[in-house]
Short mmCIF file of N, CA and C in Angstrom, two decimals:
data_model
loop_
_atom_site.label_atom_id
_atom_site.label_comp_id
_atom_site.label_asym_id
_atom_site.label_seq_id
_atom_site.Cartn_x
_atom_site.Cartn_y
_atom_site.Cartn_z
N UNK A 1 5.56 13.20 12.55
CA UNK A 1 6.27 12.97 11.29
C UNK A 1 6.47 11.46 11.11
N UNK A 2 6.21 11.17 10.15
CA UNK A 2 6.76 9.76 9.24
C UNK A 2 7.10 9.41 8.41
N UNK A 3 7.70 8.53 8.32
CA UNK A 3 9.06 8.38 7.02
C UNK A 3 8.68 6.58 6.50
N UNK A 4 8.21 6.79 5.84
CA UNK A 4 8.00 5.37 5.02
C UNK A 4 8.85 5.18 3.75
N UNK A 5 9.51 3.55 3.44
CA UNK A 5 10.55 3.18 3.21
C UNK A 5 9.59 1.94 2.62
N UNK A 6 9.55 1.90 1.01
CA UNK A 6 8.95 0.47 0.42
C UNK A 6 9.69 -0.40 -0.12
N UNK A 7 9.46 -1.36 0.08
CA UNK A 7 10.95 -3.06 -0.67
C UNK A 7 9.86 -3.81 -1.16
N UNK A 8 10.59 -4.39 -1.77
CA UNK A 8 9.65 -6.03 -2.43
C UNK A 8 9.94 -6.06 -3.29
N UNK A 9 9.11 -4.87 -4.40
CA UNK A 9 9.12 -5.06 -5.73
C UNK A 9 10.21 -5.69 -7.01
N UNK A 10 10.10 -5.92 -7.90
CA UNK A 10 10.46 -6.30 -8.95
C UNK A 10 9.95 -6.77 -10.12
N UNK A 11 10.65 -7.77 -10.76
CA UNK A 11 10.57 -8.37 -12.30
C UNK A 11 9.32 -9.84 -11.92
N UNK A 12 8.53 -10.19 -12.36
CA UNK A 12 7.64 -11.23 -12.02
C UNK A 12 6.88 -11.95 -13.40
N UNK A 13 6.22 -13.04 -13.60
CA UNK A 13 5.73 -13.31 -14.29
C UNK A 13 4.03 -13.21 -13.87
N UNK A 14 3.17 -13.14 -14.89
CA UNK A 14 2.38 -13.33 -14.60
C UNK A 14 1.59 -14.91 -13.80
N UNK A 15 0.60 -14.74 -13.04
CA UNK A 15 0.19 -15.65 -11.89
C UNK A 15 0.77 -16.00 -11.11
N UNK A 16 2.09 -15.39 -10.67
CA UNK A 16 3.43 -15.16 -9.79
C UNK A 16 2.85 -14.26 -8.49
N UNK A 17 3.69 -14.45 -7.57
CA UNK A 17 3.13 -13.68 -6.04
C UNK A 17 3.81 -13.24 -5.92
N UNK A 18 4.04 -11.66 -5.08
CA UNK A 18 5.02 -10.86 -4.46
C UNK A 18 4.71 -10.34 -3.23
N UNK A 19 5.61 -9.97 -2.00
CA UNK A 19 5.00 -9.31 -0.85
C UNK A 19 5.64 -8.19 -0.74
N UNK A 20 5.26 -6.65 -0.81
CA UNK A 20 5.29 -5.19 -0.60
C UNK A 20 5.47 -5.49 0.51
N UNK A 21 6.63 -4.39 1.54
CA UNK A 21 7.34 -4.53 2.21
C UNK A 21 6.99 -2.65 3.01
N UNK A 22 6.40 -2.15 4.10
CA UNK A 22 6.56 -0.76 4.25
C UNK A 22 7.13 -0.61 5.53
N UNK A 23 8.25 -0.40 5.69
CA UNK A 23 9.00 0.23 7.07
C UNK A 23 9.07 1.79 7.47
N UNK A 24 7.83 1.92 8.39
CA UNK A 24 7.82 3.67 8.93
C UNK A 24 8.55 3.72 9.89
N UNK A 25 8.74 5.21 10.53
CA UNK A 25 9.84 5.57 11.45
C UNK A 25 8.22 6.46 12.05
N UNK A 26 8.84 6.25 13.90
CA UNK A 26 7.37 7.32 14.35
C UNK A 26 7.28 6.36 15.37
N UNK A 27 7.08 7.16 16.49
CA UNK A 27 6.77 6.65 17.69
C UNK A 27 4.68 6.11 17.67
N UNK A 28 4.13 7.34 16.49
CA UNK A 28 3.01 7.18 16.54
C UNK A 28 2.56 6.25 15.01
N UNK A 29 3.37 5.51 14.92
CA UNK A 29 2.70 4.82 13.40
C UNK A 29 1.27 4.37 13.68
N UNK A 30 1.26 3.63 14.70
CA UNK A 30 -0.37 3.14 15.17
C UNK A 30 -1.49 3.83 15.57
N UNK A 31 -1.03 4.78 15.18
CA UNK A 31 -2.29 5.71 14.70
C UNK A 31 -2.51 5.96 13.69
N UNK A 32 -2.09 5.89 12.56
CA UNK A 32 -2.44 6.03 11.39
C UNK A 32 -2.96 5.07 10.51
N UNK A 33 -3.74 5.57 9.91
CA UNK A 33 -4.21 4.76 8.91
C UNK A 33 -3.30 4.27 7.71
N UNK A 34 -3.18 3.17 7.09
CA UNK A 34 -1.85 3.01 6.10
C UNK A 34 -2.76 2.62 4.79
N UNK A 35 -2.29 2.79 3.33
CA UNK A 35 -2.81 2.38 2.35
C UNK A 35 -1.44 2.77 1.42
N UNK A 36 -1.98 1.10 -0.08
CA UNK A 36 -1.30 1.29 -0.72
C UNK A 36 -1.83 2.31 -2.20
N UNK A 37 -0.87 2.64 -3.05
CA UNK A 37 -1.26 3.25 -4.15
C UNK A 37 -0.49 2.61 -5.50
N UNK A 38 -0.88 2.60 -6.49
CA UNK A 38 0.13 2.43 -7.75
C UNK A 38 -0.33 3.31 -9.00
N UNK A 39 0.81 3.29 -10.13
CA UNK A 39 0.53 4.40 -10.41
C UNK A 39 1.62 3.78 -11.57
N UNK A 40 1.51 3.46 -12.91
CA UNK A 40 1.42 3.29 -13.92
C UNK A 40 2.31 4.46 -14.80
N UNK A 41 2.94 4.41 -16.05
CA UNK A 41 3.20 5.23 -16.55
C UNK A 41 2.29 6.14 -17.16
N UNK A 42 2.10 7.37 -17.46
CA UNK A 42 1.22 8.33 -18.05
C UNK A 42 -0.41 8.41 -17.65
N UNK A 43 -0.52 7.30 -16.17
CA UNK A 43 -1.71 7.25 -15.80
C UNK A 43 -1.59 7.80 -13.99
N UNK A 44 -2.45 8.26 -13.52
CA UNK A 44 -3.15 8.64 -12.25
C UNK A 44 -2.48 7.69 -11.19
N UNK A 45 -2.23 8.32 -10.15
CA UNK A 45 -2.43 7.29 -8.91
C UNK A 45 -3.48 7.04 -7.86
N UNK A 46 -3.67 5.76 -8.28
CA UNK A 46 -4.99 4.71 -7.99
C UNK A 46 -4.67 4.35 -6.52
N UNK A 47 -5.81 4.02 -5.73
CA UNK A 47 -5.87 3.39 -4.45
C UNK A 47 -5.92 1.82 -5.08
N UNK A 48 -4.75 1.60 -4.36
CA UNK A 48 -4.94 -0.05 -4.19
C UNK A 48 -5.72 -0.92 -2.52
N UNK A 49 -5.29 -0.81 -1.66
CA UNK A 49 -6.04 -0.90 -0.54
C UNK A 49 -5.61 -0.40 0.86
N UNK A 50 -6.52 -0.09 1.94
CA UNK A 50 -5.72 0.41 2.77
C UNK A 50 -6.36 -0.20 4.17
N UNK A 51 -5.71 0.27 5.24
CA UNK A 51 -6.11 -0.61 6.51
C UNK A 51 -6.28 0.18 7.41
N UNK A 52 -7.27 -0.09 8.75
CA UNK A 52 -7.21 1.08 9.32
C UNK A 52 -5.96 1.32 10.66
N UNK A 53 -6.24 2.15 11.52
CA UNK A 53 -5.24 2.00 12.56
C UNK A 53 -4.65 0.54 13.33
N UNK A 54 -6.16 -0.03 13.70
CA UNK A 54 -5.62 -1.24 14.29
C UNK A 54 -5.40 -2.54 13.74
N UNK A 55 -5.79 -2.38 12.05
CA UNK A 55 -6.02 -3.83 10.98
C UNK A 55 -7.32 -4.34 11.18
N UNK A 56 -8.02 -4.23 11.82
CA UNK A 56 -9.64 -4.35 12.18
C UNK A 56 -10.01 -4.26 10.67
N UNK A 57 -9.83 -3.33 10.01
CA UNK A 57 -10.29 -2.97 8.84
C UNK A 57 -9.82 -2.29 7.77
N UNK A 58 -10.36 -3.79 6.21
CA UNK A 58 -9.41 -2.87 5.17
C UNK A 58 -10.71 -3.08 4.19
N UNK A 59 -9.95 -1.76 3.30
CA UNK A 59 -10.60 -1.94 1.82
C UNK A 59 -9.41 -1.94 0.53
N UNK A 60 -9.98 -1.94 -0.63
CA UNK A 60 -9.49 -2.84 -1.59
C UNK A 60 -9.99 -2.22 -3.17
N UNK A 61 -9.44 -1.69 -3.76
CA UNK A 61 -9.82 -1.63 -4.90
C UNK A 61 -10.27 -2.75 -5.95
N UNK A 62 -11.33 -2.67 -6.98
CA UNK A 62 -12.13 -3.49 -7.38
C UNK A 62 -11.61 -4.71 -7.94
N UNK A 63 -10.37 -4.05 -8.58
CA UNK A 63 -9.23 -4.77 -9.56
C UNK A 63 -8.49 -5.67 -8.93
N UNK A 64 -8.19 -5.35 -7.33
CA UNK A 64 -7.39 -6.73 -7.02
C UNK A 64 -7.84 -7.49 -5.44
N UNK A 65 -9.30 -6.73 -5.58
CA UNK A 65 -10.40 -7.65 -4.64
C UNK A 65 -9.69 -9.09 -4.42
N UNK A 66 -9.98 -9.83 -3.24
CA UNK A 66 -9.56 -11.12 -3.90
C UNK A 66 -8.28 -11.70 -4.31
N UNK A 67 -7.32 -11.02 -4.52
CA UNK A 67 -6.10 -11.56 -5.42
C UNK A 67 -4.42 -10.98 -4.09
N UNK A 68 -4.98 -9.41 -3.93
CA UNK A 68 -4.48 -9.14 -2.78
C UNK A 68 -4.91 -9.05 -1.38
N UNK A 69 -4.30 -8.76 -0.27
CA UNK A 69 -4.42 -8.45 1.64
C UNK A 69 -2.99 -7.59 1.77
N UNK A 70 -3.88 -6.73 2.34
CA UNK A 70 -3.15 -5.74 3.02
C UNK A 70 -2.66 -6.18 4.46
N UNK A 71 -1.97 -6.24 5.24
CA UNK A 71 -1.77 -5.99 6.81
C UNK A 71 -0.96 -5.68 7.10
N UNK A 72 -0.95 -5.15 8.32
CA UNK A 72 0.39 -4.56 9.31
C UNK A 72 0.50 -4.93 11.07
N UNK A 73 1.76 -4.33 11.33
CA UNK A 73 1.92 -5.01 12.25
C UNK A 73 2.52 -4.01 12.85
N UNK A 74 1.94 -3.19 13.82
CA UNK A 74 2.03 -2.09 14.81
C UNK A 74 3.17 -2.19 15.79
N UNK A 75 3.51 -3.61 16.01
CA UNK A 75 4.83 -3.60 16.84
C UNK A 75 5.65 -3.13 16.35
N UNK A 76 5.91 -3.98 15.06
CA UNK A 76 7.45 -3.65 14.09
C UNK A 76 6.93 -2.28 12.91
N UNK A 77 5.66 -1.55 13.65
CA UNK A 77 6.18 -0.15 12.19
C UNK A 77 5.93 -0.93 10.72
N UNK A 78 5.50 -1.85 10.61
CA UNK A 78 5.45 -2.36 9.24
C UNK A 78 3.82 -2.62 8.85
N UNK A 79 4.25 -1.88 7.60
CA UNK A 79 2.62 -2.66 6.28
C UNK A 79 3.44 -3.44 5.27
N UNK A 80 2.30 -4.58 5.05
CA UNK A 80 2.26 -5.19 3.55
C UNK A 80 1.46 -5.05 2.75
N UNK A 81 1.81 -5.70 1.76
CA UNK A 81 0.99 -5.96 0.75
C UNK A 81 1.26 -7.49 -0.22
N UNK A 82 0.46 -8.26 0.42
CA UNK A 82 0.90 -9.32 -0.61
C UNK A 82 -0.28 -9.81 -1.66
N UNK A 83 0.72 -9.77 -2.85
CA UNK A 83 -0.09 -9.76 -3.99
C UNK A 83 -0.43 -10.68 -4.73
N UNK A 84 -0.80 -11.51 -4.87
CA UNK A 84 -0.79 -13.27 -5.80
C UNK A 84 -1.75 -12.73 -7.16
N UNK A 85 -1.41 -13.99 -7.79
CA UNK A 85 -2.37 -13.93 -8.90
C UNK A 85 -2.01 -12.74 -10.12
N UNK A 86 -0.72 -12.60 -9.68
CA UNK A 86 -0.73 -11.16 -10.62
C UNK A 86 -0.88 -10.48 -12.05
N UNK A 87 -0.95 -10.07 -12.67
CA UNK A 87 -1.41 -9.76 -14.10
C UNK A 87 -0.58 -8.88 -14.31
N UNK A 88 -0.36 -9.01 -15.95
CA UNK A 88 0.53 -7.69 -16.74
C UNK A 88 -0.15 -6.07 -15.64
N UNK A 89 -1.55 -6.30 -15.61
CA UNK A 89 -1.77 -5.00 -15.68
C UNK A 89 -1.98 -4.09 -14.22
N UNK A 90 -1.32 -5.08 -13.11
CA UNK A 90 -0.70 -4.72 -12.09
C UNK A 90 0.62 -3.96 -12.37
N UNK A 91 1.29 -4.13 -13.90
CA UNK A 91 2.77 -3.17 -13.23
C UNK A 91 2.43 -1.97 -13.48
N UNK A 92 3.09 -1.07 -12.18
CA UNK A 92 3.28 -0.01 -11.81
C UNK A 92 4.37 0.17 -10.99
N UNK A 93 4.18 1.57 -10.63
CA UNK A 93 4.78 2.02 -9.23
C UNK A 93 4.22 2.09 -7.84
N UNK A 94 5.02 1.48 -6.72
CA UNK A 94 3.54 1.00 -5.44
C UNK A 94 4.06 1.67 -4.51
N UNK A 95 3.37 2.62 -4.14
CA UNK A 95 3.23 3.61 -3.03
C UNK A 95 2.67 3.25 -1.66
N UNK A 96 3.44 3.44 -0.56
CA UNK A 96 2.83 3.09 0.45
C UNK A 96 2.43 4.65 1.48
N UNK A 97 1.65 4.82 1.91
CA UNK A 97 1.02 6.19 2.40
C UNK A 97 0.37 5.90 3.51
N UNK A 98 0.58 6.75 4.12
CA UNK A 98 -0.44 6.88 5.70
C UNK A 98 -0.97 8.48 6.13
N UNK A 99 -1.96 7.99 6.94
CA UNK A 99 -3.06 8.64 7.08
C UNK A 99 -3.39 9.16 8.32
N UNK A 100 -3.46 10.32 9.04
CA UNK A 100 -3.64 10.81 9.89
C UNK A 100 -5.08 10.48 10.97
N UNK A 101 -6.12 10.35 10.19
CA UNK A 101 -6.95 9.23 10.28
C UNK A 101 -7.58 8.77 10.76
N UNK A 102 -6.37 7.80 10.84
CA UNK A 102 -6.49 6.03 11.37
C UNK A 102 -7.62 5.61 10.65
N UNK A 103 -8.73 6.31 9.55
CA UNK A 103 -9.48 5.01 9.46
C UNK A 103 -8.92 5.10 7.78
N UNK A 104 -9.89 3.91 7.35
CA UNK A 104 -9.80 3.89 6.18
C UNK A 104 -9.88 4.84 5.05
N UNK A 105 -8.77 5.02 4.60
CA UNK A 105 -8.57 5.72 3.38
C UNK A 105 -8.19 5.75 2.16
N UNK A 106 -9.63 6.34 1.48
CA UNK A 106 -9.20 6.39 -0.22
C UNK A 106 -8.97 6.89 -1.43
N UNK A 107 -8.70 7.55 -0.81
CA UNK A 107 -7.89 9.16 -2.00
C UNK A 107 -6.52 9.87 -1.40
N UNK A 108 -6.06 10.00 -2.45
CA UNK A 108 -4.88 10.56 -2.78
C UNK A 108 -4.48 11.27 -1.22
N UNK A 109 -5.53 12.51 -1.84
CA UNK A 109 -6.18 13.52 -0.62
C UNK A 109 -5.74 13.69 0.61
N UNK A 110 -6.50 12.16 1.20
CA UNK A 110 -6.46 11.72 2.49
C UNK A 110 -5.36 11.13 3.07
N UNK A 111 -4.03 11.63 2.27
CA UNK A 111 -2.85 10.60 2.67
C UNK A 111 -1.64 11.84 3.21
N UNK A 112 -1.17 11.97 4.12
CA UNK A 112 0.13 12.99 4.37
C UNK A 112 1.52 12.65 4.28
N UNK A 113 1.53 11.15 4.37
CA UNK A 113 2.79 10.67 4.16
C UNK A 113 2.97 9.90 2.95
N UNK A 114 4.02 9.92 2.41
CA UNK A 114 3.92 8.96 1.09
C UNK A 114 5.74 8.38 1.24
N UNK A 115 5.77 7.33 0.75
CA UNK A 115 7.05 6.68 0.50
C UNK A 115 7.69 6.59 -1.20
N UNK A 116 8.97 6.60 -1.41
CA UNK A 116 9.58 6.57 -2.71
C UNK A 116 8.83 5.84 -3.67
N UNK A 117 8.24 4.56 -3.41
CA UNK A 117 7.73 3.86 -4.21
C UNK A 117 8.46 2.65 -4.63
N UNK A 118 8.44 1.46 -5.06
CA UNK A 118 8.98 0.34 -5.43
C UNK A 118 8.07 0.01 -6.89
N UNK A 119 9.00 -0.79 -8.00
CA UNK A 119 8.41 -1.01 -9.02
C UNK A 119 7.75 -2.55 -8.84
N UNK A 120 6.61 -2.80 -9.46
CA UNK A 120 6.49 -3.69 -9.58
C UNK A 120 5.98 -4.23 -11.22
N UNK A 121 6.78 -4.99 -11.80
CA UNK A 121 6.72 -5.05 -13.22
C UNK A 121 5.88 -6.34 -13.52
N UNK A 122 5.17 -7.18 -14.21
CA UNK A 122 4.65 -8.18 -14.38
C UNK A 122 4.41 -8.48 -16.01
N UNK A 123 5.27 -9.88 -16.05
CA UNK A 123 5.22 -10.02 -17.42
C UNK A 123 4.25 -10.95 -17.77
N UNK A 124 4.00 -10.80 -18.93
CA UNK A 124 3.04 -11.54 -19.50
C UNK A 124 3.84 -13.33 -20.07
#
């Protein structure tokens, strides 16, 4: 079982940076694979990027290639997400999820744990 807990988010301007914040509970977090999601009003929730068990390896959705990095840090139970460069059309709601796994994952699907979510708003 795991219990993920997301911080960071808020009010931002555009080309402004923020860092997503994920605190799990679990003796076994380092086994899992972690990824983020967001998820927009009246729209789908999208893979934003995810990492695998050991951070060896991430992927990245097309949209914020480049702009975001994912990592975590297996001692302290924690993922990020830090985001630069940001655009109106980053705000959403940002989900942090993990994965039974451990490798990279990118669908909804493939995720068993999910956290409340944090907003992240970006103004123009």
């Amino acid at each position: 079982q795991v219990q993920l807990v997301e911080s960071g988010g808020g009010l931002v301007q555009a080309g402004d940076s923020l860092r997503l914040s994920c605190a799990a509970s679990g003796r076994t977090f380092w086994n899992y694979a972690m990824g983020w999601f967001r998820q927009a009003p009246g729209k789908e929730r999208d893979f934003v990027a995810s990492i695998n068990w050991s951070g060896g390896s991430t992927s990245y959705a097309d949209s914020v290639k480049g702009r975001f990095t994912i990592s975590r840090d297996n001692a302290k139970n924690m993922v990020y997400l830090q985001m630069n460069s940001l655009k109106p059309e980053d705000t959403a709601v940002y989900y942090c999820a993990a994965s039974r796994s451990g490798t990279n994952a990118l669908w909804v699907y493939e995720y068993d744990y999910w956290g409340q979510g944090t907003q992240v708003t970006v103004s123009s």
